[in-house]
Coordinates of C-alpha atoms in Angstrom, one line a residue:
M239 CA -5.6 13.5 -13.6
A240 CA -7.2 10.2 -12.6
S241 CA -5.7 7.0 -14.1
V242 CA -7.2 5.6 -17.3
P243 CA -8.7 2.1 -17.1
S244 CA -7.1 -0.2 -19.7
L245 CA -9.2 -1.6 -22.5
A246 CA -8.6 -5.1 -21.1
S247 CA -9.9 -4.2 -17.7
T248 CA -13.0 -2.5 -19.2
V249 CA -13.8 -5.6 -21.4
Q250 CA -13.1 -7.9 -18.4
Q251 CA -15.7 -5.9 -16.4
R252 CA -18.3 -6.0 -19.1
L253 CA -17.8 -9.8 -19.6
A254 CA -18.0 -10.4 -15.8
D255 CA -21.2 -8.5 -15.6
A256 CA -22.7 -10.4 -18.6
L257 CA -21.6 -13.7 -17.0
S258 CA -23.3 -12.8 -13.7
A259 CA -26.5 -11.7 -15.5
A260 CA -26.6 -14.9 -17.7
L261 CA -25.7 -17.2 -14.8
P262 CA -26.5 -15.7 -11.4
E263 CA -25.5 -19.0 -9.8
A264 CA -22.0 -18.6 -11.1
G265 CA -21.3 -15.7 -8.7
S266 CA -18.3 -13.6 -9.6
A267 CA -16.7 -15.9 -12.2
D268 CA -13.5 -14.9 -14.0
P269 CA -13.9 -14.7 -17.8
L270 CA -10.1 -15.4 -18.1
L271 CA -9.5 -12.7 -20.7
R272 CA -6.2 -12.6 -22.6
R273 CA -4.7 -11.0 -25.7
S274 CA -5.2 -13.2 -28.8
D275 CA -3.9 -13.7 -32.4
R276 CA -7.4 -14.5 -33.7
A277 CA -9.0 -11.3 -32.4
D278 CA -8.0 -8.6 -30.0
F279 CA -8.9 -10.6 -27.0
Q280 CA -10.1 -14.1 -26.1
A281 CA -12.1 -15.1 -23.0
N282 CA -11.6 -18.7 -22.0
G283 CA -13.4 -18.9 -18.6
I284 CA -16.7 -20.2 -19.9
L285 CA -15.4 -23.7 -20.5
A286 CA -14.4 -24.2 -16.8
L287 CA -17.6 -22.7 -15.7
A288 CA -19.7 -25.0 -17.9
K289 CA -17.9 -28.0 -16.5
K290 CA -18.6 -26.8 -12.9
L291 CA -22.3 -26.2 -13.6
K292 CA -22.6 -29.3 -15.9
G293 CA -23.9 -27.2 -18.8
N294 CA -23.1 -26.9 -22.5
P295 CA -20.2 -24.4 -22.9
R296 CA -21.3 -23.2 -26.4
E297 CA -24.9 -22.6 -25.2
L298 CA -23.6 -20.8 -22.1
A299 CA -21.2 -18.7 -24.3
A300 CA -24.2 -17.7 -26.6
K301 CA -26.1 -16.6 -23.5
V302 CA -23.3 -14.4 -22.4
V303 CA -22.9 -12.9 -25.9
G304 CA -26.6 -12.1 -25.9
G305 CA -26.1 -10.0 -22.8
L306 CA -23.3 -8.0 -24.3
S307 CA -23.9 -5.0 -26.4
T308 CA -21.6 -4.0 -29.3
G309 CA -21.0 -0.4 -30.2
D310 CA -18.7 2.0 -28.4
L311 CA -16.3 -0.6 -27.1
I312 CA -16.9 -4.0 -28.7
E313 CA -17.0 -4.3 -32.5
E314 CA -17.6 -8.0 -32.7
I315 CA -17.9 -11.2 -30.6
E316 CA -17.6 -14.6 -32.0
V317 CA -18.1 -17.9 -30.2
S318 CA -15.4 -20.4 -31.3
G319 CA -14.5 -24.0 -30.3
P320 CA -15.9 -25.2 -27.0
G321 CA -17.2 -21.9 -25.8
F322 CA -14.3 -19.5 -26.3
L323 CA -15.2 -15.9 -27.0
N324 CA -13.1 -14.0 -29.6
I325 CA -13.6 -10.3 -29.1
T326 CA -12.7 -7.4 -31.4
L327 CA -12.7 -3.8 -30.2
T328 CA -13.8 -0.8 -32.1
D329 CA -11.2 1.5 -33.6
E330 CA -12.9 4.4 -31.8
A331 CA -12.3 2.8 -28.3
I332 CA -8.6 2.3 -29.1
V333 CA -8.1 5.9 -30.2
K334 CA -10.2 7.4 -27.3
T335 CA -8.3 5.5 -24.7
L336 CA -5.0 6.5 -26.2
A337 CA -6.2 10.2 -26.3
A338 CA -7.1 10.0 -22.6
R339 CA -3.7 8.6 -21.7
A340 CA -2.0 11.4 -23.7
T341 CA -3.5 14.1 -21.4
D342 CA -1.8 12.5 -18.3
D343 CA 1.8 12.9 -17.2
R344 CA 1.8 9.3 -16.0
L345 CA 0.3 8.1 -19.3
G346 CA -2.9 7.0 -17.4
V347 CA -0.9 4.5 -15.2
P348 CA -2.6 4.1 -11.8
Y349 CA -0.8 4.1 -8.5
A350 CA -0.8 0.8 -6.6
Q351 CA -4.0 0.4 -4.5
N352 CA -2.3 -0.3 -1.1
P353 CA 1.3 1.1 -1.3
G354 CA 3.5 0.3 1.6
T355 CA 7.2 0.8 2.6
T356 CA 9.9 -1.2 0.9
V357 CA 13.5 -1.4 1.8
I358 CA 15.7 -2.5 -1.1
D359 CA 19.2 -3.8 -0.1
Y360 CA 21.3 -3.7 -3.3
A361 CA 24.8 -2.8 -4.6
Q362 CA 26.8 -3.9 -1.6
P363 CA 30.5 -3.0 -2.3
N364 CA 33.3 -3.6 0.2
V365 CA 35.3 -0.8 1.8
A366 CA 38.9 -0.6 0.6
K367 CA 38.2 -3.0 -2.3
E368 CA 37.5 -2.4 -5.9
M369 CA 34.0 -3.0 -7.4
H370 CA 34.1 -5.7 -10.0
V371 CA 31.8 -7.3 -12.5
G372 CA 30.1 -9.2 -9.7
H373 CA 28.7 -5.9 -8.3
L374 CA 27.1 -4.9 -11.6
R375 CA 23.9 -7.0 -11.5
S376 CA 23.0 -6.1 -7.9
A377 CA 23.4 -2.4 -8.7
V378 CA 21.5 -2.4 -12.0
I379 CA 18.6 -4.7 -10.9
G380 CA 18.3 -2.9 -7.5
D381 CA 18.2 0.5 -9.0
A382 CA 15.6 -0.5 -11.6
M383 CA 13.3 -1.9 -8.9
V384 CA 13.7 1.3 -6.8
Q385 CA 12.5 3.4 -9.8
I386 CA 9.6 1.0 -10.7
L387 CA 8.3 0.7 -7.1
K388 CA 8.5 4.5 -6.6
F389 CA 6.5 5.0 -9.8
A390 CA 3.9 2.6 -8.4
G391 CA 3.5 4.8 -5.4
E392 CA 5.5 2.7 -2.9
K393 CA 7.7 4.5 -0.3
V394 CA 11.1 3.1 -1.1
I395 CA 14.2 3.2 1.2
R396 CA 17.5 2.4 -0.4
R397 CA 20.1 0.5 1.6
H398 CA 23.7 -0.1 0.5
H399 CA 24.8 -2.8 3.0
I400 CA 28.5 -2.2 2.4
G401 CA 31.2 -4.5 3.8
D402 CA 32.9 -2.2 6.3
W403 CA 33.7 -4.4 9.3
G404 CA 35.8 -7.4 10.1
T405 CA 39.3 -8.6 11.0
Q406 CA 41.0 -7.2 7.9
Y407 CA 40.5 -3.7 9.1
G408 CA 42.9 -4.4 12.0
M409 CA 45.7 -4.9 9.5
L410 CA 44.7 -1.8 7.4
I411 CA 44.3 0.5 10.4
Q412 CA 47.6 -0.6 12.1
Y413 CA 49.4 0.0 8.9
L414 CA 47.9 3.5 8.6
I415 CA 48.8 4.4 12.2
E416 CA 52.4 3.4 11.4
H417 CA 52.4 5.2 8.0
P418 CA 50.1 8.1 8.8
H419 CA 50.4 10.0 5.5
E420 CA 49.5 7.2 3.2
L421 CA 45.9 8.4 2.7
D422 CA 46.8 12.1 2.5
H423 CA 46.1 14.0 -0.7
E424 CA 48.3 16.7 -2.2
G425 CA 46.6 20.1 -2.8
T426 CA 43.0 20.9 -2.2
E427 CA 41.7 19.7 -5.6
E428 CA 38.8 17.1 -5.5
V429 CA 40.1 13.6 -5.4
S430 CA 38.9 11.3 -8.2
G431 CA 37.5 7.9 -7.6
E432 CA 40.5 6.3 -9.4
E433 CA 43.0 8.2 -7.1
A434 CA 41.1 7.1 -4.0
M435 CA 41.1 3.5 -5.1
S436 CA 44.7 3.6 -6.0
S437 CA 45.6 4.8 -2.5
L438 CA 43.5 2.0 -0.9
N439 CA 44.9 -0.7 -3.2
R440 CA 48.5 0.4 -2.3
I441 CA 47.8 0.3 1.4
Y442 CA 46.0 -3.0 1.2
K443 CA 49.0 -4.7 -0.7
A444 CA 51.6 -3.1 1.6
S445 CA 49.8 -4.0 4.8
R446 CA 49.1 -7.6 3.6
A447 CA 52.8 -8.1 2.7
L448 CA 53.8 -6.9 6.2
F449 CA 51.1 -9.0 7.9
D450 CA 52.3 -12.1 6.1
S451 CA 56.0 -11.5 6.8
D452 CA 56.2 -9.8 10.2
E453 CA 54.9 -11.6 13.2
A454 CA 55.1 -8.5 15.5
F455 CA 53.0 -6.5 13.0
K456 CA 50.6 -9.4 12.8
D457 CA 50.1 -9.3 16.6
R458 CA 49.7 -5.5 16.6
A459 CA 47.1 -5.8 13.8
R460 CA 45.1 -8.5 15.7
N461 CA 45.1 -6.3 18.8
R462 CA 43.9 -3.5 16.7
V463 CA 40.8 -5.5 15.7
V464 CA 40.0 -5.8 19.4
D465 CA 40.3 -2.0 19.8
L466 CA 38.1 -1.5 16.8
Q467 CA 35.4 -3.7 18.2
A468 CA 35.7 -2.1 21.6
G469 CA 35.1 1.4 20.0
D470 CA 38.6 2.9 20.8
P471 CA 38.3 6.5 19.4
E472 CA 41.7 6.6 17.7
T473 CA 41.1 3.2 16.0
R474 CA 37.6 4.2 14.9
A475 CA 38.8 7.5 13.5
H476 CA 41.3 5.7 11.3
W477 CA 38.6 3.2 10.3
Q478 CA 36.4 6.1 9.3
R479 CA 39.2 7.4 7.0
F480 CA 39.0 4.1 5.0
V481 CA 35.2 4.3 4.8
D482 CA 35.3 7.9 3.6
E483 CA 38.1 7.2 1.0
S484 CA 36.1 4.2 -0.3
K485 CA 33.0 6.4 -0.6
I486 CA 34.8 8.8 -3.0
Y487 CA 35.5 5.7 -5.1
F488 CA 31.9 4.2 -4.8
Y489 CA 30.3 7.5 -5.7
S490 CA 32.5 7.8 -8.8
V491 CA 31.4 4.3 -10.0
F492 CA 27.7 4.9 -9.3
N493 CA 27.9 8.3 -11.0
K494 CA 29.3 6.6 -14.1
L495 CA 26.5 4.1 -13.9
D496 CA 24.1 7.1 -13.8
M497 CA 22.6 6.1 -10.4
E498 CA 21.6 8.1 -7.4
I499 CA 23.4 7.4 -4.2
H500 CA 23.3 9.4 -0.9
D501 CA 25.2 9.1 2.4
A502 CA 21.9 8.3 4.1
D503 CA 21.5 5.2 1.9
I504 CA 24.8 3.7 3.0
V505 CA 24.3 1.7 6.2
G506 CA 27.1 -0.9 6.3
E507 CA 27.6 -4.0 8.5
S508 CA 29.0 -1.6 11.2
G509 CA 25.7 0.2 11.4
Y510 CA 24.1 -2.8 13.3
N511 CA 27.0 -3.4 15.8
D512 CA 25.1 -2.0 18.7
M513 CA 22.2 -4.4 18.0
L514 CA 24.1 -7.7 17.7
D515 CA 24.1 -8.6 21.4
E516 CA 20.4 -7.9 21.8
T517 CA 19.6 -9.9 18.7
C518 CA 21.4 -12.9 20.1
R519 CA 19.7 -12.5 23.5
L520 CA 16.2 -12.3 21.9
L521 CA 16.8 -15.4 19.8
E522 CA 18.2 -17.4 22.7
E523 CA 15.5 -16.3 25.2
S524 CA 12.7 -17.2 22.7
G525 CA 14.2 -20.6 22.0
V526 CA 14.7 -19.8 18.3
A527 CA 18.5 -20.2 18.7
V528 CA 20.2 -22.8 20.9
R529 CA 23.8 -23.3 22.1
S530 CA 25.7 -26.0 20.2
E531 CA 29.4 -26.7 20.9
G532 CA 29.7 -23.2 22.4
A533 CA 28.1 -21.4 19.4
L534 CA 24.6 -19.9 19.2
C535 CA 22.8 -21.7 16.4
V536 CA 19.5 -22.0 14.6
F537 CA 18.6 -25.5 13.2
F538 CA 16.3 -26.4 10.3
D539 CA 14.8 -29.8 9.4
D540 CA 15.4 -29.3 5.7
V541 CA 19.0 -28.0 5.8
K542 CA 21.6 -30.8 6.0
G543 CA 25.2 -31.0 5.1
P544 CA 26.8 -33.7 2.8
D545 CA 27.2 -36.0 5.9
G546 CA 23.4 -35.9 6.5
N547 CA 23.8 -33.9 9.7
P548 CA 21.8 -30.6 10.2
T549 CA 23.7 -27.5 9.0
P550 CA 22.9 -24.7 11.4
L551 CA 22.8 -20.9 10.9
I552 CA 25.5 -19.7 13.3
V553 CA 24.5 -16.4 14.9
R554 CA 27.4 -16.2 17.3
K555 CA 30.6 -18.2 17.0
S556 CA 32.0 -20.2 19.9
N557 CA 34.8 -17.6 20.4
G558 CA 32.1 -14.9 20.9
G559 CA 32.5 -13.3 17.4
Y560 CA 29.4 -12.5 15.3
G561 CA 28.9 -13.9 11.8
Y562 CA 27.0 -12.4 8.9
A563 CA 23.7 -14.0 10.3
A564 CA 23.8 -11.8 13.4
T565 CA 24.2 -8.6 11.2
D566 CA 21.6 -9.6 8.7
L567 CA 19.1 -10.5 11.5
S568 CA 19.8 -7.2 13.2
A569 CA 19.3 -5.4 9.9
I570 CA 15.9 -7.0 9.6
R571 CA 14.9 -5.9 13.1
D572 CA 16.0 -2.3 12.3
R573 CA 14.2 -2.2 8.9
V574 CA 11.0 -3.6 10.3
Q575 CA 10.9 -1.9 13.7
H576 CA 12.5 1.5 13.0
L577 CA 11.9 2.0 9.3
K578 CA 8.4 0.4 9.5
A579 CA 9.0 -1.6 6.3
N580 CA 6.3 -4.0 5.0
T581 CA 8.6 -5.5 2.4
L582 CA 12.4 -6.2 2.4
I583 CA 14.0 -6.9 -0.9
Y584 CA 17.5 -8.3 -1.0
V585 CA 19.2 -8.1 -4.5
V586 CA 21.8 -10.7 -3.8
D587 CA 23.7 -13.3 -5.8
A588 CA 21.8 -16.6 -6.1
R589 CA 24.7 -18.4 -4.6
Q590 CA 23.7 -16.9 -1.2
S591 CA 20.2 -18.3 -1.4
L592 CA 20.6 -20.8 1.3
H593 CA 22.0 -18.2 3.7
F594 CA 19.0 -15.9 3.2
K595 CA 16.5 -18.7 3.3
M596 CA 17.8 -19.6 6.8
V597 CA 18.0 -15.9 7.9
F598 CA 14.4 -15.2 6.7
E599 CA 13.1 -18.4 8.4
T600 CA 14.9 -17.4 11.7
A601 CA 13.3 -13.9 11.5
R602 CA 9.9 -15.5 11.0
R603 CA 10.3 -17.8 14.0
A604 CA 11.4 -14.8 16.0
G605 CA 8.2 -12.9 14.9
W606 CA 10.1 -10.1 13.1
L607 CA 8.7 -11.3 9.7
N608 CA 5.1 -12.4 9.4
D609 CA 2.0 -12.3 7.1
E610 CA 2.1 -8.5 7.1
V611 CA 5.9 -8.1 6.7
K612 CA 7.8 -10.2 4.1
A613 CA 11.3 -10.5 3.0
V614 CA 12.3 -11.5 -0.6
Q615 CA 15.6 -12.4 -2.1
L616 CA 15.7 -11.1 -5.6
A617 CA 18.4 -13.6 -6.5
F618 CA 20.5 -13.1 -9.7
G619 CA 22.7 -15.3 -11.8
T620 CA 26.3 -14.9 -12.9
V621 CA 27.8 -12.6 -15.6
L622 CA 29.5 -14.9 -18.1
G623 CA 32.0 -14.2 -20.8
K624 CA 31.3 -15.1 -24.5
D625 CA 32.7 -18.5 -23.8
G626 CA 29.9 -19.2 -21.3
K627 CA 32.4 -19.3 -18.3
P628 CA 32.4 -16.7 -15.4
F629 CA 33.6 -13.4 -16.8
K630 CA 37.4 -12.9 -16.1
T631 CA 40.3 -11.0 -17.6
R632 CA 42.7 -12.9 -19.9
E633 CA 45.0 -13.3 -16.9
G634 CA 42.1 -15.0 -15.1
E635 CA 41.5 -12.1 -12.7
T636 CA 38.1 -10.6 -11.8
V637 CA 37.2 -7.8 -14.2
R638 CA 37.1 -4.3 -12.7
L639 CA 33.7 -2.8 -13.1
V640 CA 35.1 0.6 -14.1
D641 CA 37.1 -0.9 -17.0
L642 CA 33.9 -2.6 -18.2
L643 CA 31.9 0.6 -18.2
D644 CA 34.7 2.6 -19.9
E645 CA 34.9 0.0 -22.7
A646 CA 31.1 0.1 -23.2
I647 CA 31.2 3.9 -23.5
E648 CA 34.1 3.7 -25.9
R649 CA 32.3 1.2 -28.2
A650 CA 29.0 3.1 -28.0
T651 CA 30.7 6.4 -28.8
A652 CA 32.1 4.8 -32.0
V653 CA 28.6 3.6 -33.0
V654 CA 27.1 7.1 -32.4
R655 CA 29.9 8.8 -34.4
E656 CA 29.5 6.2 -37.2
K657 CA 25.7 6.8 -37.4
D658 CA 26.1 10.6 -37.5
V659 CA 26.7 10.6 -41.3
Q660 CA 25.5 14.2 -41.8
K661 CA 27.7 15.5 -39.0
Q662 CA 24.9 17.0 -37.0
L663 CA 26.4 16.3 -33.6
T664 CA 29.3 18.2 -32.0
E665 CA 32.2 16.2 -30.4
E666 CA 30.7 17.1 -27.0
E667 CA 27.3 15.7 -28.0
I668 CA 28.8 12.5 -29.4
A669 CA 30.7 12.0 -26.1
E670 CA 27.5 12.6 -24.0
R671 CA 25.3 10.3 -26.2
G672 CA 28.1 7.7 -26.3
T673 CA 28.0 7.6 -22.5
Q674 CA 24.2 7.3 -22.4
V675 CA 24.2 4.6 -25.1
G676 CA 27.1 2.6 -23.5
I677 CA 25.7 2.6 -20.0
G678 CA 22.2 2.0 -21.3
A679 CA 23.5 -1.0 -23.3
I680 CA 25.1 -2.6 -20.2
K681 CA 22.0 -2.0 -18.1
Y682 CA 19.6 -3.3 -20.7
A683 CA 21.6 -6.4 -21.4
D684 CA 21.3 -7.2 -17.7
L685 CA 17.7 -6.2 -17.3
S686 CA 16.4 -7.9 -20.4
T687 CA 17.5 -11.2 -19.0
S688 CA 15.5 -12.8 -16.1
A689 CA 17.5 -12.0 -13.0
A690 CA 17.7 -15.6 -11.9
R691 CA 19.5 -16.6 -15.2
D692 CA 23.2 -16.2 -16.0
Y693 CA 23.8 -14.0 -19.0
K694 CA 26.7 -13.6 -21.4
F695 CA 28.5 -10.3 -21.4
D696 CA 29.0 -9.5 -25.1
L697 CA 29.7 -5.8 -25.8
D698 CA 29.5 -6.3 -29.6
Q699 CA 25.9 -7.5 -29.3
M700 CA 25.0 -4.9 -26.5
V701 CA 25.8 -1.9 -28.7
S702 CA 24.3 -3.4 -31.8
L703 CA 21.5 -1.4 -33.6
N704 CA 19.7 -4.6 -34.4
G705 CA 18.0 -7.0 -32.1
D706 CA 16.9 -6.7 -28.5
T707 CA 19.2 -4.0 -27.3
S708 CA 18.8 -0.6 -25.6
V709 CA 20.4 1.0 -28.7
Y710 CA 17.5 -0.2 -30.8
L711 CA 15.1 1.3 -28.4
Q712 CA 17.0 4.6 -28.0
Y713 CA 17.1 4.9 -31.8
A714 CA 13.4 4.3 -32.0
Y715 CA 12.8 7.1 -29.5
A716 CA 15.2 9.5 -31.4
R717 CA 13.5 8.6 -34.7
I718 CA 10.1 9.5 -33.3
Q719 CA 11.4 12.9 -32.0
S720 CA 12.7 13.5 -35.5
I721 CA 9.3 12.7 -37.0
L722 CA 7.6 15.1 -34.6
R723 CA 10.0 17.9 -35.5
K724 CA 9.6 17.3 -39.2
A725 CA 5.8 17.4 -38.8
G726 CA 6.1 21.1 -38.3
E727 CA 2.7 22.7 -37.6
V728 CA 0.8 19.4 -37.8
K729 CA 0.4 18.3 -34.2
P730 CA -0.7 15.0 -32.6
A731 CA -4.5 14.9 -32.2
A732 CA -7.1 12.2 -31.7
H733 CA -9.6 11.3 -34.5
P734 CA -11.7 8.5 -33.1
E735 CA -13.9 8.5 -36.2
L736 CA -11.1 7.2 -38.4
E737 CA -10.6 3.6 -39.4
L738 CA -7.3 2.2 -38.2
A739 CA -4.9 0.0 -40.2
A740 CA -3.8 -3.3 -38.7
A741 CA -0.4 -1.9 -37.6
E742 CA -2.1 1.0 -35.9
R743 CA -4.4 -1.3 -34.0
A744 CA -1.6 -3.5 -32.9
L745 CA 0.5 -0.5 -31.7
G746 CA -2.5 1.1 -29.9
L747 CA -3.4 -2.1 -28.1
H748 CA 0.2 -2.6 -26.9
L749 CA 0.5 1.0 -25.7
D750 CA -2.7 0.4 -23.6
E751 CA -0.9 -2.5 -21.8
F752 CA 1.8 -0.3 -20.2
G753 CA 0.1 0.2 -16.9
E754 CA -0.8 -3.5 -16.5
T755 CA 2.8 -4.5 -17.4
L756 CA 4.2 -2.1 -14.8
A757 CA 1.8 -3.5 -12.1
E758 CA 3.0 -7.0 -12.9
V759 CA 6.7 -6.1 -12.8
A760 CA 6.2 -4.2 -9.5
G761 CA 4.4 -7.2 -8.0
S762 CA 6.7 -9.9 -9.1
Y763 CA 10.0 -8.0 -9.1
E764 CA 10.8 -8.9 -12.6
P765 CA 12.2 -5.9 -14.6
H766 CA 13.0 -8.2 -17.6
K767 CA 9.2 -8.1 -18.3
L768 CA 9.3 -4.3 -18.7
A769 CA 12.3 -4.6 -21.0
A770 CA 10.4 -7.2 -23.1
Y771 CA 7.4 -4.9 -23.3
L772 CA 9.5 -2.0 -24.5
Y773 CA 11.3 -4.1 -27.1
R774 CA 7.9 -5.3 -28.5
L775 CA 6.7 -1.6 -28.5
A776 CA 9.7 -0.5 -30.5
S777 CA 9.2 -3.4 -32.9
L778 CA 5.5 -2.7 -33.4
F779 CA 6.4 1.0 -34.0
T780 CA 8.8 0.0 -36.7
T781 CA 6.1 -2.0 -38.5
F782 CA 3.6 0.9 -38.0
Y783 CA 6.0 3.4 -39.5
D784 CA 6.8 1.2 -42.4
Q785 CA 3.1 0.6 -43.2
C786 CA 1.4 3.8 -42.2
P787 CA 2.9 7.0 -43.7
V788 CA 3.0 9.9 -41.2
I789 CA 4.8 12.6 -43.2
K790 CA 5.8 11.2 -46.7
P791 CA 3.8 10.5 -48.7
A792 CA 1.6 13.0 -46.8
P793 CA -1.7 11.5 -45.7
A794 CA -4.9 13.6 -45.1
R795 CA -4.4 16.0 -42.2
E796 CA -6.7 14.1 -39.8
V797 CA -4.9 10.9 -40.6
A798 CA -1.5 12.6 -40.0
E799 CA -2.6 14.1 -36.7
N800 CA -4.0 10.7 -35.5
R801 CA -0.8 8.9 -36.5
L802 CA 1.3 11.6 -34.8
L803 CA -0.7 10.8 -31.6
F804 CA 0.4 7.2 -32.0
C805 CA 4.0 8.4 -32.5
D806 CA 4.0 10.7 -29.5
M807 CA 2.5 8.1 -27.2
T808 CA 5.1 5.5 -28.3
A809 CA 7.9 8.0 -27.6
R810 CA 6.5 9.0 -24.2
T811 CA 6.0 5.3 -23.2
L812 CA 9.5 4.4 -24.4
H813 CA 11.0 7.4 -22.5
Q814 CA 9.1 6.6 -19.2
G815 CA 9.7 2.8 -19.5
M816 CA 13.5 3.3 -20.1
A817 CA 13.8 5.8 -17.3
L818 CA 12.3 3.2 -14.9
L819 CA 15.1 0.8 -16.1
G820 CA 17.6 3.6 -15.4
I821 CA 18.4 4.2 -19.1
R822 CA 18.5 7.6 -20.8
T823 CA 16.7 8.3 -24.1
P824 CA 18.6 11.0 -26.1
E825 CA 16.4 13.3 -28.2
R826 CA 18.8 13.0 -31.2
L827 CA 21.1 10.2 -32.2

């Protein structure tokens, strides 16, 4: 089915037409329509237009009103203040638009007009290292943007730029060569993520101890780095074992986070090795990069160190080694030239903003980024503890991500069990819902905060049934499913002839804003605006349900059917919106 124009866009068009008719010299002026507390909408554009044309704003407003007909869409227009228009819609228009949305699987939300190809670089764990709380935001924000952009019609390519290259692998590989069975697994049973990580941790600690205490081993490990970079088959085979073992662990964490991950999405630092030399050559030949003290550097007028001297982006070190910049620039070339991306999104910690600013500017100078191809850092803040300091364990160590997720699931399971007063859920169902609520709580707490801001990790608040939490939204959804079940043979149906209560109007108008909210979120990469929309939706539904009886006391059948339409559309919008944030909505809670 075709998308359904929002009420706001229809009113906007009618106003624009009336403006053009009343004032042909104004051209295509913007009425500046927005939602209002005084009426359904307010148009503020006439004031600026009157100033521009040196006319009286109230007279101009009266002219525009004269060219607008009331009836099917507009109930009433009032001129207020210096030419503002307060516009109230008909109840009929609200119900008819809602009914049109109800017949569409996408709830009437249009696809983006000019979809392109976006590569999203997110959730970048390191091989042979545990994922910690610092990896959480990149994974959660990146996954939500993948879902939102795909829903908008964009072709989205995921990229997990894992840390799988560097000098530390010489130490690990040399140790494995000298202790060849350290990564073997007994039996043929599937290895768990915890077991894989346990093996990797053990090897890392043992090889580090040997590296620090045994000069001969240190030399062998350093030579092994040279072999790795030269592509020696035996060395590469051992390196691959570390990557494969780490993937078992990564997949177990992503599975717990309820996120899709595929082998094809994982292209680590090593994936660009063959391009590094050419990237440097192209930058040097074009004059974008210059030699400075033996290193290949790119300089910027506005990037200076504490001493006031320019701080360059070092693409190749004086010893011939490549830094992160060479890999990141090669990745841009690959994503633009081979994957044909129009947009590159990097979901990376805000503390790396200067690095990416320099990398993107270098790529622009080289012509790999331009007006048609853009790169954006979706920078995120730090996860803080309740005390407002970076989140650490009591011993001051970084918190393991898997421990955090397990604790959230444990807390949420207790909440689900406590709420199941009538013992309607089996233990298996309680466990399943506890997982969905716990993981949803963590994701929502992250996504309901603007990505750029730090946020406090407070599990007590996250799994609370009150306030702006995913649990509140999940319970709103489950409550509506219960209402629809209890309604029995009475089904949702539109009755545009009925007069709506204030709470129905407020809910209906908010439901109508779903598509425009998603378009804004997809355009600005701000998933917290979708979370805010959904929380407001659940709050408006609570008011609606309190003030507008659906089942008891039983209203007239037409009223019940109409209100069930509002219930059903709220549930479907919550379900779709939460899915785009990567959060499950259980049918019963």
